[in-house]
Coordinates of C-alpha atoms and ligand atoms in Angstrom, one line a residue:
Chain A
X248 CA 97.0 134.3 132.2
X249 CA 94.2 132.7 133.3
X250 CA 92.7 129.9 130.3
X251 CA 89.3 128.1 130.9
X252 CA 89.2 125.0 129.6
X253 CA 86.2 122.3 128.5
X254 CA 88.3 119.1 127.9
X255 CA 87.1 115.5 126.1
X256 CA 87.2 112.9 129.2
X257 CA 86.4 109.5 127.9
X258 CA 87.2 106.2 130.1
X259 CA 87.2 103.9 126.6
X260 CA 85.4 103.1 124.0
X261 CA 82.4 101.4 125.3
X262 CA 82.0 104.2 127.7
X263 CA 79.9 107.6 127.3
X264 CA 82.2 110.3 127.3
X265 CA 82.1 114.4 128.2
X266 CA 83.3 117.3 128.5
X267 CA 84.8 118.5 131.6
X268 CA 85.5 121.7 133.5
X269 CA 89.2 122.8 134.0
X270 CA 90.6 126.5 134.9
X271 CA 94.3 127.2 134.7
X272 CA 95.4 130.3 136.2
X273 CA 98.8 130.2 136.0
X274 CA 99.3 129.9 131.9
X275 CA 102.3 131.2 130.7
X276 CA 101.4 133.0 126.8
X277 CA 105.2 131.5 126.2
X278 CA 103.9 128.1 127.2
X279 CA 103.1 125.5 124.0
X280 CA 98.6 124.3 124.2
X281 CA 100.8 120.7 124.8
X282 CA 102.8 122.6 127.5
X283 CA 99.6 123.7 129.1
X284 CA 97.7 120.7 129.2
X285 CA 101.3 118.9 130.9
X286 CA 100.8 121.7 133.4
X287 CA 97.1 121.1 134.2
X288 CA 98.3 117.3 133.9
X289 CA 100.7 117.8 136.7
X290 CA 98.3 119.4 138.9
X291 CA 96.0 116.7 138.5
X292 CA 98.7 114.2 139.3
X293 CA 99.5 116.1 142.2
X294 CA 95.9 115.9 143.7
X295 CA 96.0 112.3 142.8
X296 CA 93.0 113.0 140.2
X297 CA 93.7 110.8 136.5
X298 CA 95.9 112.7 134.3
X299 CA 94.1 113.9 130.9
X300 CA 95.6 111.6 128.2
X301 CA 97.1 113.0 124.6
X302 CA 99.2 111.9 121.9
X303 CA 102.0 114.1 121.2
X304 CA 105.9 113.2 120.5
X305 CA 108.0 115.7 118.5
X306 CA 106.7 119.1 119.2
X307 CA 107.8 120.8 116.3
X308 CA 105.2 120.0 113.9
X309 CA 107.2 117.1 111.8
X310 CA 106.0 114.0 113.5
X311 CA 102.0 114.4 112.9
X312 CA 100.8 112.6 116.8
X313 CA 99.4 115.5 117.8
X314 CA 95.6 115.6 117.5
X315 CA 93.3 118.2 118.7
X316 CA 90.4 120.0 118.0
X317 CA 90.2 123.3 119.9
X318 CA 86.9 125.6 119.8
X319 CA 85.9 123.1 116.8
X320 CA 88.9 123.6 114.4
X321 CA 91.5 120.7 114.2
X322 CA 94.9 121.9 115.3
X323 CA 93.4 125.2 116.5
X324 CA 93.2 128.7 115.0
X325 CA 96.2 129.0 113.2
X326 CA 96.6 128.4 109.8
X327 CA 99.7 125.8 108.7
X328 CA 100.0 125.2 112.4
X329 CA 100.4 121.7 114.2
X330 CA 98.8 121.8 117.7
X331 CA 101.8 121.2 119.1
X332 CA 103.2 124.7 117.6
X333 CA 100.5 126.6 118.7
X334 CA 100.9 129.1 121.8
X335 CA 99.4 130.2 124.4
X336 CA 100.2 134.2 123.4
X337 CA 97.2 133.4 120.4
X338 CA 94.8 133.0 123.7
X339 CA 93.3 136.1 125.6
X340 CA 93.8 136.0 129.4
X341 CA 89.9 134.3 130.5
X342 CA 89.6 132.5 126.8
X343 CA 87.3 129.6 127.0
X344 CA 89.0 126.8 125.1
X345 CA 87.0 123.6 124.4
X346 CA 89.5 120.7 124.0
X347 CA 88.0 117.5 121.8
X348 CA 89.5 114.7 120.0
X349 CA 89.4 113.4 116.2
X350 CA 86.1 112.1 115.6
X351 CA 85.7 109.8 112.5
X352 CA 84.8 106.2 112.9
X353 CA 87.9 105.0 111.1
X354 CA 89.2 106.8 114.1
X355 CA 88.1 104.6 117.0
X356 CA 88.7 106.6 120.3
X357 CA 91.2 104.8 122.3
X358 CA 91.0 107.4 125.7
X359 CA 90.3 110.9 127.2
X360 CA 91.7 113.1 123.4
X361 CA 93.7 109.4 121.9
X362 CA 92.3 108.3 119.2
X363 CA 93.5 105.2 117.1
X364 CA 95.2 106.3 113.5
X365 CA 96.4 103.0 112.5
X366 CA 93.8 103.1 109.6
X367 CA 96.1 105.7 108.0
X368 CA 98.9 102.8 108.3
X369 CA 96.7 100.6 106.8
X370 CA 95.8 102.8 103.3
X371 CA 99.7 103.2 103.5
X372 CA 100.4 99.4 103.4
X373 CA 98.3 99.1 100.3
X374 CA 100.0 101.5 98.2
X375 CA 102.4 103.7 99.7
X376 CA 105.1 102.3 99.4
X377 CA 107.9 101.7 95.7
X378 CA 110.3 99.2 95.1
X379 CA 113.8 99.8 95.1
X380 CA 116.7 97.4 94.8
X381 CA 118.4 96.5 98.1
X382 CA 121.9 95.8 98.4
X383 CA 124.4 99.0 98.0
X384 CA 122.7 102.4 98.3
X385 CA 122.1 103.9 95.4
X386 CA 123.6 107.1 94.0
X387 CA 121.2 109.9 94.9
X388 CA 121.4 111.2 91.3
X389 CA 120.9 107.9 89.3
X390 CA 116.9 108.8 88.4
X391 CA 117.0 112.2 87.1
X392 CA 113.7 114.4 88.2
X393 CA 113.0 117.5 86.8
X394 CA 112.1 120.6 89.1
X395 CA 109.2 121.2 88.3
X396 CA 107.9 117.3 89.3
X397 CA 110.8 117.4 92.2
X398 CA 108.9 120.6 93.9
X399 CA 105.6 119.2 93.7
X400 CA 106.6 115.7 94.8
X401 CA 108.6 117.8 98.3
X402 CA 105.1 119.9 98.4
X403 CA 102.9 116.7 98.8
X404 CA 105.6 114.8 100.8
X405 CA 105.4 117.4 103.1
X406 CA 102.3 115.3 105.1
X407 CA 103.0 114.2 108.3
X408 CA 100.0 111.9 108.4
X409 CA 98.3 113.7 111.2
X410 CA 94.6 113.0 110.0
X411 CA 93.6 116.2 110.7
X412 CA 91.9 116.4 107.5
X413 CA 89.8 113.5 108.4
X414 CA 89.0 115.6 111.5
X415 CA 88.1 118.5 109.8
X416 CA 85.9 117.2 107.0
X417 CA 82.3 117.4 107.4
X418 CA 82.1 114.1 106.0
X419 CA 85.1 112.6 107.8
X420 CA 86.9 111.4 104.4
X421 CA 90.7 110.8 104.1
X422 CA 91.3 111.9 100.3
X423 CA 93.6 114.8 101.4
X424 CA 96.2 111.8 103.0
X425 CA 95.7 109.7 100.6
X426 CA 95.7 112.4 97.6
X427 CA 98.9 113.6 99.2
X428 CA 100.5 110.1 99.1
X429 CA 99.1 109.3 95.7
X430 CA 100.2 112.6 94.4
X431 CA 103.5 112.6 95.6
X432 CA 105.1 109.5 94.2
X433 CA 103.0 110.1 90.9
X434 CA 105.8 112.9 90.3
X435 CA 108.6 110.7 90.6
X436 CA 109.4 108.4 88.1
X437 CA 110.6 106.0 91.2
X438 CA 106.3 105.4 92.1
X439 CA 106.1 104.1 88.6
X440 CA 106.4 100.4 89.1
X441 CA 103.3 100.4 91.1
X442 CA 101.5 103.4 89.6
X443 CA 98.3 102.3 88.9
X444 CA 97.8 99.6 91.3
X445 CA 98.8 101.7 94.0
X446 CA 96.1 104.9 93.3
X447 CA 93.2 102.4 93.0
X448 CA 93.9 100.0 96.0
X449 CA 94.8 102.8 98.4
X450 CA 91.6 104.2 97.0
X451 CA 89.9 100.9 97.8
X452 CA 91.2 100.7 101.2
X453 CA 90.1 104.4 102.0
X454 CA 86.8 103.2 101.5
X455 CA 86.8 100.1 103.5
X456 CA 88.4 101.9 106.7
X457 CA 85.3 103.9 106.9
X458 CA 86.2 107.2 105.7
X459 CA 83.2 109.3 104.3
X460 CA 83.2 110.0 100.6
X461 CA 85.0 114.1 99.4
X462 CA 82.3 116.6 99.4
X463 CA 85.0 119.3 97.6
X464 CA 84.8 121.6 100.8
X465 CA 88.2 121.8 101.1
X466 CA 88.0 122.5 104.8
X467 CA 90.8 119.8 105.0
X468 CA 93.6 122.6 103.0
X469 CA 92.4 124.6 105.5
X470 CA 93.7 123.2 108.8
X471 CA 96.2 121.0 107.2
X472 CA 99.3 121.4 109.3
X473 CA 101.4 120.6 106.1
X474 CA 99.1 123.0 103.6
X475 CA 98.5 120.2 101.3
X476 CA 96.5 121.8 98.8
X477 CA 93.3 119.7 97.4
X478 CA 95.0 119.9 94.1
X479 CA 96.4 116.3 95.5
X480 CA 92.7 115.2 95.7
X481 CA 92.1 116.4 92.0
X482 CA 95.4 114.2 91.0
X483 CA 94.5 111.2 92.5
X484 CA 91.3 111.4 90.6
X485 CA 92.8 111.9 87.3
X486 CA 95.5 109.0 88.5
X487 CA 92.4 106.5 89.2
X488 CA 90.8 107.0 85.9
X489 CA 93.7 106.5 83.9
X490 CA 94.8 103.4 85.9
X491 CA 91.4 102.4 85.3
X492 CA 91.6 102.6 82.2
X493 CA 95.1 100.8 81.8
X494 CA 94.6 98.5 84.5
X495 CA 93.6 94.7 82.9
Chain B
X80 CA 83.4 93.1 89.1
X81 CA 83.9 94.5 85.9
X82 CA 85.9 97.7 85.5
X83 CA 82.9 99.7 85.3
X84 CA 81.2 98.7 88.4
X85 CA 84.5 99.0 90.3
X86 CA 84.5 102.7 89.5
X87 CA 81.4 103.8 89.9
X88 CA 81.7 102.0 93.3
X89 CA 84.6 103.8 94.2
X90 CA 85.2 107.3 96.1
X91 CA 86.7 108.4 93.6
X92 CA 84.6 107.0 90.5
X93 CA 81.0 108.0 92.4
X94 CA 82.2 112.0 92.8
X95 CA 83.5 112.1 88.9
X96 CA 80.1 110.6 87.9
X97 CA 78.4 113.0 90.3
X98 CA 80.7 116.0 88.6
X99 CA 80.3 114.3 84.3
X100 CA 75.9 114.4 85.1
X101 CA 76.2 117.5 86.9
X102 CA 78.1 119.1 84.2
X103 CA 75.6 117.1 81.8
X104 CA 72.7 119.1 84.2
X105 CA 74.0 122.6 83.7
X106 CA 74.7 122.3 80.2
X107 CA 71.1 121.7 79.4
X108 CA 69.8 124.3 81.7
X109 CA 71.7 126.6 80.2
X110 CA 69.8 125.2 77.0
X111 CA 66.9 126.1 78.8
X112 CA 68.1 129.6 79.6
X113 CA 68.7 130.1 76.0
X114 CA 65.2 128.9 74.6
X115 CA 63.4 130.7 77.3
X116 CA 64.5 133.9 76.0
X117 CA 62.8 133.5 73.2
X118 CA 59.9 134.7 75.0
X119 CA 61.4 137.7 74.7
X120 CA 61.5 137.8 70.7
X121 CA 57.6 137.5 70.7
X122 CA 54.9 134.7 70.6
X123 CA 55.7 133.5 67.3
X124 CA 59.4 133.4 68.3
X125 CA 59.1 130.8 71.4
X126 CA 56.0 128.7 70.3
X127 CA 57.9 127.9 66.7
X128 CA 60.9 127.4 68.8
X129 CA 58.8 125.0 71.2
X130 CA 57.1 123.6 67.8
X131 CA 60.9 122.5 66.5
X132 CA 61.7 121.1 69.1
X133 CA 58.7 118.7 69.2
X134 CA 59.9 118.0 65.4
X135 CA 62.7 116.2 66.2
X136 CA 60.7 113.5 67.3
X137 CA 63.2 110.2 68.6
X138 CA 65.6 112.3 69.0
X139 CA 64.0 114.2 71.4
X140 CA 63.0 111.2 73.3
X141 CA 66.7 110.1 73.7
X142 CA 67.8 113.4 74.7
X143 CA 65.0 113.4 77.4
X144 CA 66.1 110.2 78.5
X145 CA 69.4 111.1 79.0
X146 CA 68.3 113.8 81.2
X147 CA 66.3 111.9 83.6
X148 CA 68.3 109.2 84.1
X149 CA 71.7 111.7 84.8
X150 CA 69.2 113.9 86.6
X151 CA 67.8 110.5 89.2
X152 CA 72.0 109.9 89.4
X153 CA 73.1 112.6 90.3
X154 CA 70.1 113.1 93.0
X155 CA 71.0 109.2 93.9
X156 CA 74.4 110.0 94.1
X157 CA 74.3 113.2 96.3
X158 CA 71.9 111.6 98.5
X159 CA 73.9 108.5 99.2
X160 CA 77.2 110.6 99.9
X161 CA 75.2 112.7 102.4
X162 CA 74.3 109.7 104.1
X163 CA 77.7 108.0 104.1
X164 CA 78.6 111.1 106.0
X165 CA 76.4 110.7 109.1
X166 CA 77.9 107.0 109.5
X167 CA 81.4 108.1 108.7
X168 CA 81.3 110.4 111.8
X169 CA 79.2 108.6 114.8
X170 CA 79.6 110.9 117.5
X171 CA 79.6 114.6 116.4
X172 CA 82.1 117.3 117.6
X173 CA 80.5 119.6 121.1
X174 CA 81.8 122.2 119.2
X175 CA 82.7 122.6 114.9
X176 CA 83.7 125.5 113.1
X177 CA 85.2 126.3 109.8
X178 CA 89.2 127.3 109.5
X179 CA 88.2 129.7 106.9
X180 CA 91.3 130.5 104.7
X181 CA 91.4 127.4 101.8
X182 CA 88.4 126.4 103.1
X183 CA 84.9 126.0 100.4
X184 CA 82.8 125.6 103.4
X185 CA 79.8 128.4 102.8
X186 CA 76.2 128.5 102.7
X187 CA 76.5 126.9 99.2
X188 CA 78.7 124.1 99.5
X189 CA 76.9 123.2 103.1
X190 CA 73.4 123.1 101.8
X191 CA 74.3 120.9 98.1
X192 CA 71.7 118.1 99.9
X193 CA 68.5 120.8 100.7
X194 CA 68.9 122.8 97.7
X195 CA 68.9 119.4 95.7
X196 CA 66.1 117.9 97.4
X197 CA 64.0 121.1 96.8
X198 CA 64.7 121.3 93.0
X199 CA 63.9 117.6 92.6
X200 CA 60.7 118.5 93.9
X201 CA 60.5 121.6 91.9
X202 CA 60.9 119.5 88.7
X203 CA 58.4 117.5 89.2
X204 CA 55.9 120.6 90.0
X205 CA 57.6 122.1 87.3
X206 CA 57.2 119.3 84.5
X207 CA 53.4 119.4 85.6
X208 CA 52.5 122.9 84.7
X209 CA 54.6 123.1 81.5
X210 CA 55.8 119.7 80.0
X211 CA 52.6 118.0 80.8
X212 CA 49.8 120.8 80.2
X213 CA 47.1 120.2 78.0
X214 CA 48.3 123.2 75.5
X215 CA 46.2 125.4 73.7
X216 CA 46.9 125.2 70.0
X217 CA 47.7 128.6 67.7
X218 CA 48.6 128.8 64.1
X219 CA 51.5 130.4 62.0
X220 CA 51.1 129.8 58.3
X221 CA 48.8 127.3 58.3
X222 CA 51.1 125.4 61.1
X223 CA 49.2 124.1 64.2
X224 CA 51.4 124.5 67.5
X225 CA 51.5 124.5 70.8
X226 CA 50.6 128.4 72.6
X227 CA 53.6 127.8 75.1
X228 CA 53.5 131.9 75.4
X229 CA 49.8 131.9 76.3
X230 CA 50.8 129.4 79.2
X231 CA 53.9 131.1 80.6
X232 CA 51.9 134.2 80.5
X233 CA 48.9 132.6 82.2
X234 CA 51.6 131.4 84.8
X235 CA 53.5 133.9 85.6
X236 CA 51.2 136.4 86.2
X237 CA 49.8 134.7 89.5
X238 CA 51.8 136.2 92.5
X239 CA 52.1 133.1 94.3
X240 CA 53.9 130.6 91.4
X241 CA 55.5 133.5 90.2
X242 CA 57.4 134.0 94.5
X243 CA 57.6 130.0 94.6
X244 CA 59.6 129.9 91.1
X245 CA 61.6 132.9 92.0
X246 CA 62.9 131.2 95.3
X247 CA 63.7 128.4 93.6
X248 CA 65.9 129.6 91.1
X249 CA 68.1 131.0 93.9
X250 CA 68.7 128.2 95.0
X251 CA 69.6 127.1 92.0
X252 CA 71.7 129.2 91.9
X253 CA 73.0 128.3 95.0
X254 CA 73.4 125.0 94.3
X255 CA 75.5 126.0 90.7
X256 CA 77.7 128.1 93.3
X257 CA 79.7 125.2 94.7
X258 CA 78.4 122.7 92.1
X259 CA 80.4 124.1 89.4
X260 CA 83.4 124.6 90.9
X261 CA 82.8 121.5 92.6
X262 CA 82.3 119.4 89.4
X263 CA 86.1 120.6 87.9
X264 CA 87.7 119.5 91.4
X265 CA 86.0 116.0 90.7
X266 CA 86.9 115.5 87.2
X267 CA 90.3 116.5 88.1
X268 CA 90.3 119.4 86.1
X269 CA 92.5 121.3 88.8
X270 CA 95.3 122.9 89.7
X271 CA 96.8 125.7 92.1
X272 CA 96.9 128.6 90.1
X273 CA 93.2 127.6 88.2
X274 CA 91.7 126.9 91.4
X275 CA 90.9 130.5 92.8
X276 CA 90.1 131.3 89.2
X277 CA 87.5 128.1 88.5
X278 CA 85.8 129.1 91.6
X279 CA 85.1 132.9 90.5
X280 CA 84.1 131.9 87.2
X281 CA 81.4 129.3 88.9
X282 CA 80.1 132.2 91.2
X283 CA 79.7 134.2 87.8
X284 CA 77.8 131.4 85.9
X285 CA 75.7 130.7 88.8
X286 CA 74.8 134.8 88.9
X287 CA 74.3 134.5 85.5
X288 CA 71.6 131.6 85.7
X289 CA 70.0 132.5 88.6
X290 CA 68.9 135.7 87.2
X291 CA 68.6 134.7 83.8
X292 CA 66.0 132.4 85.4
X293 CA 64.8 134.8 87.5
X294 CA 63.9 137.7 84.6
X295 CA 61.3 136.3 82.9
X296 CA 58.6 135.1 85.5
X297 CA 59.2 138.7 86.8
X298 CA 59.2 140.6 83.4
X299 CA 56.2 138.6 82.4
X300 CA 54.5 139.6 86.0
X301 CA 55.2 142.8 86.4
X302 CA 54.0 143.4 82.2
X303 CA 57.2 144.6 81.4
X304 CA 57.2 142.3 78.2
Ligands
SF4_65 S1 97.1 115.9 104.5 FE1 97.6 117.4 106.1 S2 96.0 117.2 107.6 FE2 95.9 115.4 106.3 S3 97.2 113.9 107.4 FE3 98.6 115.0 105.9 S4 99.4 116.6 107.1 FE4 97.7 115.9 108.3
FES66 S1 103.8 116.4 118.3 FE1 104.8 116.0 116.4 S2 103.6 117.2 115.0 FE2 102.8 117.8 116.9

């Protein structure tokens, strides 16, 4: 199949970037969109032009470096779908597909579709994290968890930090990660300890990364590789306001 | 800072304030729903419901306070997320489109900042011609009032105020649409099974408003009443 392609070509930072012109017209539909854009790659090696630079590592949608934005939907067309799971067979033979990167400016483009996601790291340091003893390992069963709290903690853990809900939101705002996080240990009594100072300094550092403030449009459940639903967001809101109110 | 300046600085803090005056907004238009069907009841019936209002003297005052200052807030607020959004995202996408699916994007949600700006401005026009009107007086039983009916009558039967109030209250009701729903997200008040339902009952109560709005400039113009 033949697949037209309008891809994000940016030197660095400080330099203007655009879209540019490709045409493969030897795509397999079996072939991953990562797969293509290695095949493209390798033809550009091949006439000694500058490969087309994008972050990637597992390809099975678990470790979240893929990061695309394909006709203007992050992670593409399909719902509950990484990029790096989506395949050519969704594309029509002569589909136009117009290739950009995450745009946020807690994002800061790095080159050509890389962007830099260390800001995600960053809310992580100041709260995501629980204390737990060293020394021997712990028996798994020690804390009991009830189901109910155990499901919803596995839903939420289920991010894999790809910030495509950052990507997605019309006003580039991170509270679907961080609601995730938040929500997740809030369900196990082992996020305790830290409770209430983690919701409101992860909170804090969401704010000073630059993320945009949560206009509700849930367009971030919507192309969320994981399906994290923006119940997390509502959580974390409840979870600020009563560390708030706890908090000294 | 003190606790309550660290929240209402915060992401979180600014959208539950934006979701407690907006709830504080809707309640009291639907107030105003309520006492504008009185006009329904008769002349009597709205300008001695107008008249006992007026009665409660201070504690009308406060109440009107209230209102304006969660009415400036909110705008404030909305306004100020709106234009945290432009520096949050720099260089735009060539190309953005909605997922669909979860997604609350929609001509409702997408327009929160014009439909906002527009009844701001409305209320102002609005608090001219009614609030601050030079009433006629009438009397019931030796009581002097105000003749709100004569007013809302004189209004209303002008084509063009009647058209400019009409739009406005659709987008009203627009705004309601993902305002509502909107206002439950922030507060929290959320879940996975209530969501889908929250979000009907919003559409409903914004229907509802909207037309309730919407009856009397038109029953009054078109002399059905
Ligand atoms: S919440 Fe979903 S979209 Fe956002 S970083 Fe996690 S997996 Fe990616
Ligand atoms: S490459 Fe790991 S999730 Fe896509």
């Amino acid at each position: 199949m033949t697949i037209h392609l309008k891809i994000w070509r940016q030197k660095d930072k400080n330099s203007p970037g655009k879209l540019v012109d490709y045409t493969v017209d030897d795509a397999n539909p079996d072939m991953s969109f990562l797969e293509l854009l290695d095949w493209l790659n390798e033809r550009l090696m091949n006439e000694g032009r500058e490969p087309v630079e994008f972050d990637h590592d597992c390809r099975e949608g678990i470790c979240g470096s893929c990061n695309l934005v394909l006709n203007g939907m992050a992670h593409g067309p399909m719902q509950g779908t990484a990029v790096c799971q989506l395949h050519m067979r969704k594309y029509k033979d002569g589909d136009t597909i117009v290739v950009e990167p995450w745009r946020a400016k807690a994002f800061p483009m790095i080159k050509d579709l890389v962007v830099d996601r260390s800001a995600f790291d960053r809310i992580m340091a100041a709260g995501g994290y629980i204390s737990v003893n060293t020394g021997a390992p712990a028996d798994a069963n020690a804390i009991p968890v009830d189901k109910y709290n155990a499901d919803q903690a596995f839903d939420y853990a289920a991010c894999i930090g790809c910030g495509a809900c950052v990507a997605a939101c019309p006003n580039s705002s991170a509270s679907l990660f961080t609601g995730a996080k938040i929500s997740q240990l809030a369900h196990l009594p082992q996020g305790d300890p830290e409770r209430n100072r983690r919701v409101v300094n992860m909170v804090d550092q969401m704010a000073e990364e630059g993320f945009g403030d949560c206009s509700n449009y849930a367009e971030c459940e919507a192309v969320c590789p994981a399906e994290i639903s923006i119940t997390s967001i509502a959580k974390m809101r409840r979870e600020y306001f009563n560390a708030l109110s706890e908090i000294e | 800072m003190s606790k309550a300046a660290t929240f209402l600085n915060s992401q979180v803090g600014r959208k539950i304030a934006t979701g407690v005056t907006g709830f504080g907004l809707v309640l009291f238009i639907i107030v105003h729903l309520l006492g504008n069907l009185a006009y329904f009841a008769g002349a009597e019936a709205i300008n001695t419901y107008s008249h006992t209002l007026h009665q409660l003297g201070p504690l009308l005052w406060i109440v009107r306070l209230g209102l304006l200052a969660f009415f400036l807030y909110h705008a404030w607020l909305g306004v100020s997320i709106w234009l945290e959004r432009r520096r949050a995202r720099p260089e735009k996408y060539e190309v953005y489109a909605s997922r669909g699916g979860a997604s609350r994007q929609s001509w409702s949600s997408s327009s929160m900042v014009l439909t906002g700006i527009l009844l701001f401005l409305f209320v102002i026009t609005h608090l001219n011609t009614f609030a601050f009107h030079d009433f006629a007086t009438i009397t019931y039983g030796g009581v002097e009032m105000h003749d709100v009916h004569a007013r809302l009558t004189e209004v209303f039967l002008q084509p063009l105020y009647t058209v400019y109030y009409v739009v406005i209250m659709v987008l009203l009701g627009m705004h309601l649409r993902h305002g509502v729903w909107s206002a439950f997200q922030s507060l929290g008040w959320m879940s996975r099974k209530t969501n889908p339902i929250i979000y009907s009952i919003a559409f409903v109560l914004a229907l509802i408003i909207a037309i309730g709005f919407i009856g009397l400039p038109l029953s009054i113009y078109f002399q059905l009443v």
